[in-house]
Coordinates of C-alpha atoms in Angstrom, one line a residue:
A801 CA 14.8 -37.6 -2.5
N802 CA 13.6 -35.8 0.3
L803 CA 10.0 -35.8 1.8
G804 CA 9.2 -34.4 5.6
Y805 CA 6.3 -32.7 7.0
G806 CA 5.9 -31.0 10.2
E807 CA 3.7 -28.7 13.4
T808 CA 4.9 -26.3 15.3
Y809 CA 2.5 -24.3 18.3
A810 CA 3.7 -20.8 19.2
S811 CA 2.0 -17.8 21.7
A812 CA 1.2 -14.9 19.0
Y813 CA 0.7 -12.9 21.8
D814 CA 4.1 -14.3 23.9
G815 CA 2.4 -15.9 26.7
P816 CA 2.1 -16.8 28.8
S817 CA 0.3 -13.0 29.2
Y818 CA -3.0 -10.8 30.5
Q819 CA -4.3 -10.5 26.8
N820 CA -6.8 -12.9 26.9
S821 CA -7.5 -12.6 30.7
A822 CA -10.7 -10.9 32.0
V823 CA -8.9 -8.3 34.2
Y824 CA -8.1 -4.9 35.3
N825 CA -5.1 -2.5 34.2
T826 CA -3.8 -0.2 37.4
P827 CA -2.0 2.9 36.0
L828 CA -1.3 5.9 37.8
A829 CA -4.0 7.7 36.2
Y830 CA -3.5 11.6 37.2
N831 CA -1.8 13.3 39.8
G832 CA -0.3 10.0 40.8
Q833 CA -3.6 8.5 41.9
P834 CA -4.5 5.4 40.7
A835 CA -7.3 4.5 39.0
A836 CA -9.1 0.9 37.2
Y837 CA -9.6 0.4 33.9
Y838 CA -11.7 -3.2 32.7
T839 CA -10.2 -4.4 29.0
N840 CA -12.0 -3.7 25.7
T841 CA -11.1 -7.0 24.3
L842 CA -13.6 -9.6 24.7
N843 CA -11.6 -12.8 26.6
N844 CA -11.6 -16.2 24.9
P845 CA -11.3 -19.3 26.4
S846 CA -11.5 -21.3 23.8
L847 CA -8.6 -19.7 22.5
A848 CA -6.2 -21.7 20.5
P849 CA -2.2 -21.1 19.8
N850 CA -1.1 -20.2 16.6
S851 CA 0.0 -23.0 14.4
T852 CA 2.3 -23.6 11.5
S853 CA 2.0 -26.9 9.3
Q854 CA 4.6 -27.2 6.5
W855 CA 5.7 -30.4 4.1
E856 CA 9.0 -29.8 1.9
A857 CA 10.2 -32.4 -1.0
G858 CA 13.4 -32.4 -2.5
A859 CA 16.1 -34.0 -4.2
D860 CA 20.0 -34.5 -3.5
V861 CA 21.8 -35.4 -7.1
R862 CA 25.0 -35.8 -7.1
F863 CA 28.1 -36.6 -10.3
L864 CA 31.7 -36.9 -11.1
N865 CA 32.6 -39.0 -7.3
N866 CA 31.1 -35.4 -5.7
R867 CA 32.6 -32.6 -7.3
L868 CA 29.3 -31.3 -8.5
S869 CA 25.8 -31.8 -6.4
F870 CA 22.3 -30.4 -7.2
D871 CA 20.2 -29.8 -4.0
A872 CA 16.7 -28.5 -4.7
A873 CA 13.9 -28.1 -2.6
Y874 CA 10.1 -27.1 -2.7
F875 CA 8.2 -26.5 0.4
V876 CA 4.7 -25.2 1.0
S877 CA 4.0 -24.3 4.9
N878 CA 0.5 -23.1 5.9
D879 CA 0.2 -20.4 9.0
G880 CA -2.7 -20.0 11.1
P881 CA -5.5 -19.4 12.1
R882 CA -3.5 -17.2 14.3
I883 CA -4.7 -15.4 17.2
F884 CA -5.8 -11.8 16.4
N885 CA -8.2 -8.6 17.4
L886 CA -11.7 -9.2 15.9
P887 CA -12.5 -5.4 15.3
L888 CA -16.5 -5.1 17.4
S889 CA -18.9 -2.7 17.5
N890 CA -19.1 -0.6 20.2
T891 CA -22.5 -0.4 21.1
T892 CA -21.5 -3.9 22.3
G893 CA -19.0 -2.2 25.5
Y894 CA -16.0 -3.5 24.1
S895 CA -13.9 -2.6 20.6
A896 CA -12.9 -6.0 20.1
A897 CA -12.8 -9.6 20.4
L898 CA -9.9 -11.9 20.6
V899 CA -10.3 -15.0 18.3
N900 CA -8.6 -17.7 16.3
G901 CA -8.5 -16.8 12.3
I902 CA -6.1 -15.2 9.7
K903 CA -4.6 -18.0 7.5
T904 CA -1.8 -17.7 4.6
Q905 CA 0.5 -20.2 2.8
K906 CA 4.2 -19.4 1.9
K907 CA 5.6 -21.7 -1.5
G908 CA 9.1 -21.6 -2.4
V909 CA 11.8 -23.3 -3.8
E910 CA 15.2 -23.2 -2.9
I911 CA 18.5 -25.1 -5.1
S912 CA 22.0 -25.0 -4.6
V913 CA 24.7 -26.0 -6.6
T914 CA 28.0 -27.5 -5.8
G915 CA 30.8 -27.6 -7.5
T916 CA 34.6 -29.0 -7.3
P917 CA 36.3 -27.0 -10.9
I918 CA 39.2 -27.7 -10.1
K919 CA 40.3 -30.0 -7.2
N920 CA 44.2 -31.0 -6.3
L921 CA 45.7 -29.8 -9.2
R922 CA 49.4 -29.1 -8.6
G923 CA 47.9 -28.6 -4.6
F924 CA 45.5 -26.5 -5.8
T925 CA 41.8 -26.8 -5.0
W926 CA 38.7 -24.6 -6.2
E927 CA 35.4 -24.8 -4.9
V928 CA 32.0 -22.9 -5.6
L929 CA 29.0 -23.0 -3.9
A930 CA 25.9 -21.2 -5.2
N931 CA 22.4 -20.8 -3.5
W932 CA 19.0 -18.9 -5.1
S933 CA 15.7 -19.6 -3.7
T934 CA 12.2 -17.5 -3.5
F935 CA 9.1 -17.7 -2.3
N936 CA 5.4 -15.4 -1.7
E937 CA 3.2 -15.7 0.6
R938 CA -0.5 -15.3 -0.2
L939 CA -3.7 -15.1 2.1
T940 CA -5.4 -17.8 2.6
E941 CA -8.5 -16.9 5.1
V942 CA -9.5 -14.1 7.6
Y943 CA -12.5 -15.2 9.7
G944 CA -16.2 -16.8 9.3
S945 CA -17.6 -14.8 6.4
L946 CA -14.7 -11.7 6.5
D947 CA -12.9 -11.8 3.1
R948 CA -10.5 -9.3 2.9
L949 CA -8.0 -7.4 5.5
P950 CA -6.6 -3.7 5.6
S951 CA -3.2 -3.9 4.1
N952 CA -1.7 -2.5 6.9
Y953 CA -2.2 -5.8 9.1
F954 CA 0.9 -7.8 7.6
V955 CA 3.0 -4.3 6.3
G956 CA 2.4 -1.8 9.3
D957 CA 2.6 1.2 7.7
N958 CA 1.0 0.7 4.7
T959 CA -2.6 2.5 4.5
S960 CA -5.4 1.4 6.1
N961 CA -7.7 2.5 3.7
R962 CA -6.8 -0.1 1.4
F963 CA -7.7 -4.2 1.5
I964 CA -6.2 -7.2 0.7
Q965 CA -8.4 -9.9 -0.1
I966 CA -7.9 -14.0 -0.1
G967 CA -5.3 -15.1 -2.5
D968 CA -3.7 -11.5 -2.8
R969 CA -0.1 -11.7 -2.1
I970 CA 0.6 -10.5 1.7
D971 CA 3.8 -8.5 1.1
A972 CA 2.0 -5.6 -0.8
I973 CA 2.5 -1.7 -0.4
Y974 CA 0.2 0.4 -0.2
S975 CA 1.1 4.2 0.8
N976 CA 0.3 7.9 -0.7
T977 CA 2.0 8.3 -4.1
F978 CA 0.4 11.0 -6.3
Y979 CA -1.6 11.5 -9.4
T980 CA -0.8 10.8 -12.9
S981 CA -1.6 11.2 -15.8
P982 CA -2.3 8.1 -18.4
D983 CA 1.1 8.2 -19.2
G984 CA 2.2 8.1 -16.2
Q985 CA 3.3 11.9 -15.9
L986 CA 2.5 14.0 -12.3
I987 CA -0.4 15.7 -12.4
N988 CA 0.5 19.3 -10.8
D989 CA -2.4 21.8 -9.1
A990 CA -2.0 25.2 -9.9
S991 CA 1.0 26.1 -8.2
G992 CA 3.2 24.0 -9.6
R993 CA 3.1 21.4 -7.3
P994 CA 2.5 17.4 -7.8
I995 CA -1.5 16.8 -6.3
I996 CA -0.9 14.2 -3.4
N997 CA -4.0 10.8 -3.4
P998 CA -5.3 10.4 -0.5
I999 CA -6.2 7.1 -1.2
G1000 CA -3.4 4.4 -0.9
Q1001 CA -2.4 2.9 -4.6
Q1002 CA -0.1 -0.4 -4.4
L1003 CA 3.3 1.0 -4.8
G1004 CA 4.5 -2.8 -5.9
Y1005 CA 5.6 -5.6 -3.3
S1006 CA 8.1 -6.0 0.0
N1007 CA 9.1 -9.5 -0.4
P1008 CA 12.2 -9.7 -2.7
D1009 CA 11.4 -12.2 -6.3
W1010 CA 14.9 -14.3 -5.3
V1011 CA 17.4 -14.4 -2.8
W1012 CA 20.5 -15.8 -4.2
S1013 CA 24.9 -16.2 -2.5
V1014 CA 27.9 -17.3 -4.2
N1015 CA 30.4 -18.6 -2.0
N1016 CA 34.4 -19.8 -3.6
R1017 CA 36.9 -20.4 -1.4
L1018 CA 40.0 -21.8 -3.1
N1019 CA 43.4 -23.5 -1.6
Y1020 CA 46.6 -23.8 -2.5
K1021 CA 48.8 -26.2 -0.4
N1022 CA 48.9 -24.1 3.1
W1023 CA 47.3 -20.8 1.7
N1024 CA 43.4 -20.5 1.4
F1025 CA 41.1 -17.6 0.2
S1026 CA 37.7 -17.2 0.3
F1027 CA 35.1 -14.6 -0.8
Q1028 CA 31.0 -15.1 -1.1
F1029 CA 28.5 -12.6 -2.9
D1030 CA 25.0 -12.1 -2.1
G1031 CA 21.8 -10.1 -2.1
R1032 CA 18.3 -10.2 -3.1
V1033 CA 16.4 -9.1 -6.4
G1034 CA 13.1 -7.7 -6.4
G1035 CA 10.6 -5.6 -4.3
V1036 CA 10.8 -1.7 -3.3
I1037 CA 10.4 0.5 -0.7
S1038 CA 10.2 4.2 0.9
N1039 CA 13.6 5.4 1.1
Y1040 CA 13.0 7.8 4.2
V1041 CA 16.3 9.0 4.0
Q1042 CA 15.8 10.8 1.2
R1043 CA 13.0 11.5 2.4
Q1044 CA 14.4 13.7 5.0
T1045 CA 17.2 15.4 3.8
F1046 CA 15.2 16.5 0.5
R1047 CA 12.3 17.9 2.5
G1048 CA 15.1 19.6 5.1
G1049 CA 16.9 20.7 2.1
R1050 CA 20.2 18.9 3.0
H1051 CA 20.4 16.2 0.0
V1052 CA 22.8 16.6 -2.2
E1053 CA 20.7 17.4 -5.2
T1054 CA 19.4 20.4 -4.7
I1055 CA 23.0 21.9 -5.1
Q1056 CA 23.1 19.8 -8.4
G1057 CA 21.7 20.8 -11.7
D1058 CA 18.6 22.8 -12.6
M1059 CA 17.9 22.8 -8.2
A1060 CA 21.2 24.2 -7.7
P1061 CA 19.9 27.9 -9.0
A1062 CA 16.4 27.3 -8.0
R1063 CA 18.0 27.0 -4.5
L1064 CA 20.1 30.0 -4.7
N1065 CA 16.6 32.2 -6.4
D1066 CA 14.7 30.9 -3.1
T1067 CA 17.3 33.3 -0.6
K1068 CA 16.3 36.4 -3.1
G1069 CA 12.6 35.5 -2.5
I1070 CA 12.5 34.4 -6.7
K1071 CA 10.4 31.1 -7.2
S1072 CA 12.2 29.6 -10.4
Y1073 CA 11.8 26.1 -10.6
V1074 CA 9.3 24.1 -12.6
G1075 CA 8.4 21.0 -11.7
E1076 CA 8.4 17.9 -13.9
G1077 CA 4.8 16.5 -15.2
V1078 CA 1.6 18.5 -16.3
V1079 CA -1.3 20.5 -15.3
I1080 CA -4.9 20.0 -16.1
A1081 CA -5.5 22.8 -18.8
N1082 CA -9.5 22.9 -18.9
A1083 CA -9.6 22.8 -15.0
V1084 CA -11.6 19.8 -14.9
P1085 CA -11.9 18.7 -11.0
I1086 CA -10.8 15.8 -10.5
K1087 CA -12.5 12.3 -10.1
V1088 CA -11.7 8.7 -8.6
D1089 CA -13.3 5.7 -7.5
A1090 CA -13.2 3.8 -3.9
D1091 CA -10.1 3.1 -4.8
G1092 CA -8.4 6.6 -5.7
N1093 CA -8.5 5.8 -9.3
I1094 CA -9.2 8.6 -11.5
T1095 CA -12.2 8.0 -13.7
N1096 CA -13.2 11.0 -15.9
Y1097 CA -9.7 11.4 -17.9
A1098 CA -12.1 11.6 -21.0
E1099 CA -12.8 14.9 -20.1
M1100 CA -9.2 16.5 -19.2
Q1101 CA -6.9 18.3 -21.2
F1102 CA -3.4 18.2 -20.3
A1103 CA -0.5 20.8 -20.9
P1104 CA 3.1 20.6 -19.8
N1105 CA 3.6 22.2 -16.2
T1106 CA 5.4 26.0 -16.5
T1107 CA 4.6 27.3 -12.9
K1108 CA 7.4 28.8 -11.7
Q1109 CA 7.7 27.5 -7.6
F1110 CA 10.1 27.9 -4.7
L1111 CA 12.2 25.0 -4.5
Q1112 CA 12.2 24.2 -1.4
D1113 CA 8.1 24.5 -1.5
Y1114 CA 7.9 22.1 -4.3
I1115 CA 10.5 19.6 -3.1
S1116 CA 8.7 19.6 0.4
R1117 CA 5.4 18.5 -1.9
R1118 CA 7.4 16.4 -4.3
Y1119 CA 9.0 13.9 -1.8
S1120 CA 6.4 14.0 1.1
P1121 CA 4.3 10.7 0.4
N1122 CA 6.5 7.2 0.2
G1123 CA 5.2 7.2 -2.7
G1124 CA 7.6 10.2 -4.3
N1125 CA 10.8 8.3 -2.9
M1126 CA 10.5 4.4 -3.9
M1127 CA 13.1 2.4 -5.0
S1128 CA 14.2 -1.2 -5.5
R1129 CA 14.6 -3.2 -3.2
S1130 CA 17.6 -5.1 -5.0
F1131 CA 21.0 -5.4 -3.8
G1132 CA 24.3 -6.8 -4.1
K1133 CA 27.0 -7.2 -1.1
L1134 CA 30.7 -8.4 -1.1
R1135 CA 30.1 -10.3 2.0
E1136 CA 33.9 -11.8 3.9
I1137 CA 36.9 -12.0 2.2
V1138 CA 39.3 -15.2 4.4
I1139 CA 42.9 -15.6 3.8
G1140 CA 44.4 -17.6 5.5
Y1141 CA 47.6 -19.9 5.8
N1142 CA 47.9 -22.9 8.2
L1143 CA 51.5 -22.7 9.2
P1144 CA 53.6 -26.5 8.6
S1145 CA 53.7 -29.2 10.7
G1146 CA 57.3 -29.0 10.8
L1147 CA 57.1 -26.0 12.5
L1148 CA 55.6 -27.1 15.5
Q1149 CA 57.1 -30.0 16.5
K1150 CA 58.4 -28.5 19.5
T1151 CA 55.4 -26.6 20.7
F1152 CA 52.3 -28.1 22.8
F1153 CA 50.3 -27.0 19.6
K1154 CA 49.2 -29.8 16.8
Q1155 CA 48.1 -27.7 14.3
A1156 CA 47.8 -23.4 13.7
S1157 CA 46.6 -21.0 11.5
I1158 CA 46.5 -17.3 11.2
S1159 CA 43.8 -15.5 8.8
I1160 CA 43.0 -12.0 8.1
V1161 CA 38.9 -11.6 8.0
G1162 CA 37.1 -8.8 5.8
R1163 CA 33.1 -8.3 6.0
N1164 CA 30.5 -5.9 4.7
L1165 CA 33.3 -4.7 1.5
L1166 CA 31.1 -3.7 -1.3
Y1167 CA 27.8 -3.2 -1.8
F1168 CA 25.3 -2.6 -4.8
A1169 CA 22.2 -1.2 -4.9
E1170 CA 20.2 1.8 -6.8
K1171 CA 20.2 4.3 -3.9
K1172 CA 23.4 4.0 -1.4
D1173 CA 22.3 6.1 1.6
V1174 CA 20.1 2.8 3.0
D1175 CA 21.4 -0.4 3.9
L1176 CA 18.8 -2.6 2.9
D1177 CA 20.5 -5.7 3.9
Q1178 CA 18.9 -4.2 7.7
F1179 CA 15.5 -4.1 6.3
A1180 CA 14.2 -7.7 4.8
R1181 CA 11.2 -7.7 7.2
L1182 CA 7.9 -6.5 5.6
Q1183 CA 7.6 -2.8 5.9
G1184 CA 6.5 -0.3 3.3
S1185 CA 10.0 2.3 4.2
T1186 CA 13.3 2.2 5.5
D1187 CA 13.9 4.1 9.3
V1188 CA 16.9 6.1 10.9
Q1189 CA 19.7 3.4 11.4
S1190 CA 22.9 2.7 12.3
P1191 CA 25.4 2.7 9.5
T1192 CA 26.4 -0.7 8.8
L1193 CA 30.5 -0.8 10.0
R1194 CA 33.2 -2.7 7.2
R1195 CA 35.0 -5.1 10.0
Y1196 CA 38.4 -6.1 9.6
G1197 CA 39.7 -8.8 11.9
F1198 CA 42.7 -11.0 12.3
N1199 CA 42.3 -14.4 13.3
L1200 CA 44.5 -17.1 15.4
N1201 CA 43.3 -21.4 15.8
L1202 CA 45.6 -23.1 17.7
T1203 CA 44.9 -26.5 18.4
F1204 CA 46.5 -28.4 21.6

């Protein structure tokens, strides 16, 4: 068993800097002429660095002469108070004050299992290492009597018109999506296109439910072979590539299924595409509460959408908000394969080398996900949408290791 505790301190504004100083900024403002601007942020002589304290408890248990072992750990990490800009009324002469506030707590579990199912059976050994972990982080304090933060404080591309409260997970994704009927169907307007809810809705969470990896290593005499699978399970994200390719008319699905003939009809000026969902048959206006939830379903009568529309006009609306492009963040990868050979010592007796080995390595060989136009491995931080990315490359290599 083990138990640990520690604290770290850091400047959240990448100090040293002038952010907490009452100074003038002197840019070239107009026609190459210098100007001076006084800071809009009220400095704080009592500002303290951001701090994090954490403790961890775990156990390491081994059986069968260490051929089977379990390593488990539970941790709690308290972050803050951080350094942040507290909004002020412009009547004070400042737009914000630099203060210490905002605390979060992260709790998690990590479990590792190591085993040797076969050990030196006629020169053959098989070793396995499996790892599983999970965590979540919640808001525990803001500042003074404040009990909520705009949802885009932690997830930067969230909408600012929704808030997370004390006790909420900080990775909740709030973004624009569509109005839906009580049974989840899209509500379309008179033009046959879905109606966008201007108030951000919770679309899921950014962080995965859990993370996993499995590594196998096999040895037979002078040969060795290893491979690793890993990935994440859970969480959601908006697919930016899908959004842009649909709206630009370049997504492959626009030439498949019902979209294919509708796309051709677009070039002829014929409206022929009928989108999914329903319409409000009795033309009752939509009423919502402060959080964007429809409050007058009882007054509405729904009927299937039958209005024909140009395909490009329809998909430009259908795939415009983040809510129209959500996908699972789960993925799996064949991360690495290594095939190696250790040269027999007899071959090295008349050389300067004590040991020599060669190996062939392949990385990022297989990728499994809901959609393949995005490498989710590149989006591990808190964010509600992907962005333009460089493609992940399969890599192949050759290693020669010599020991003198």
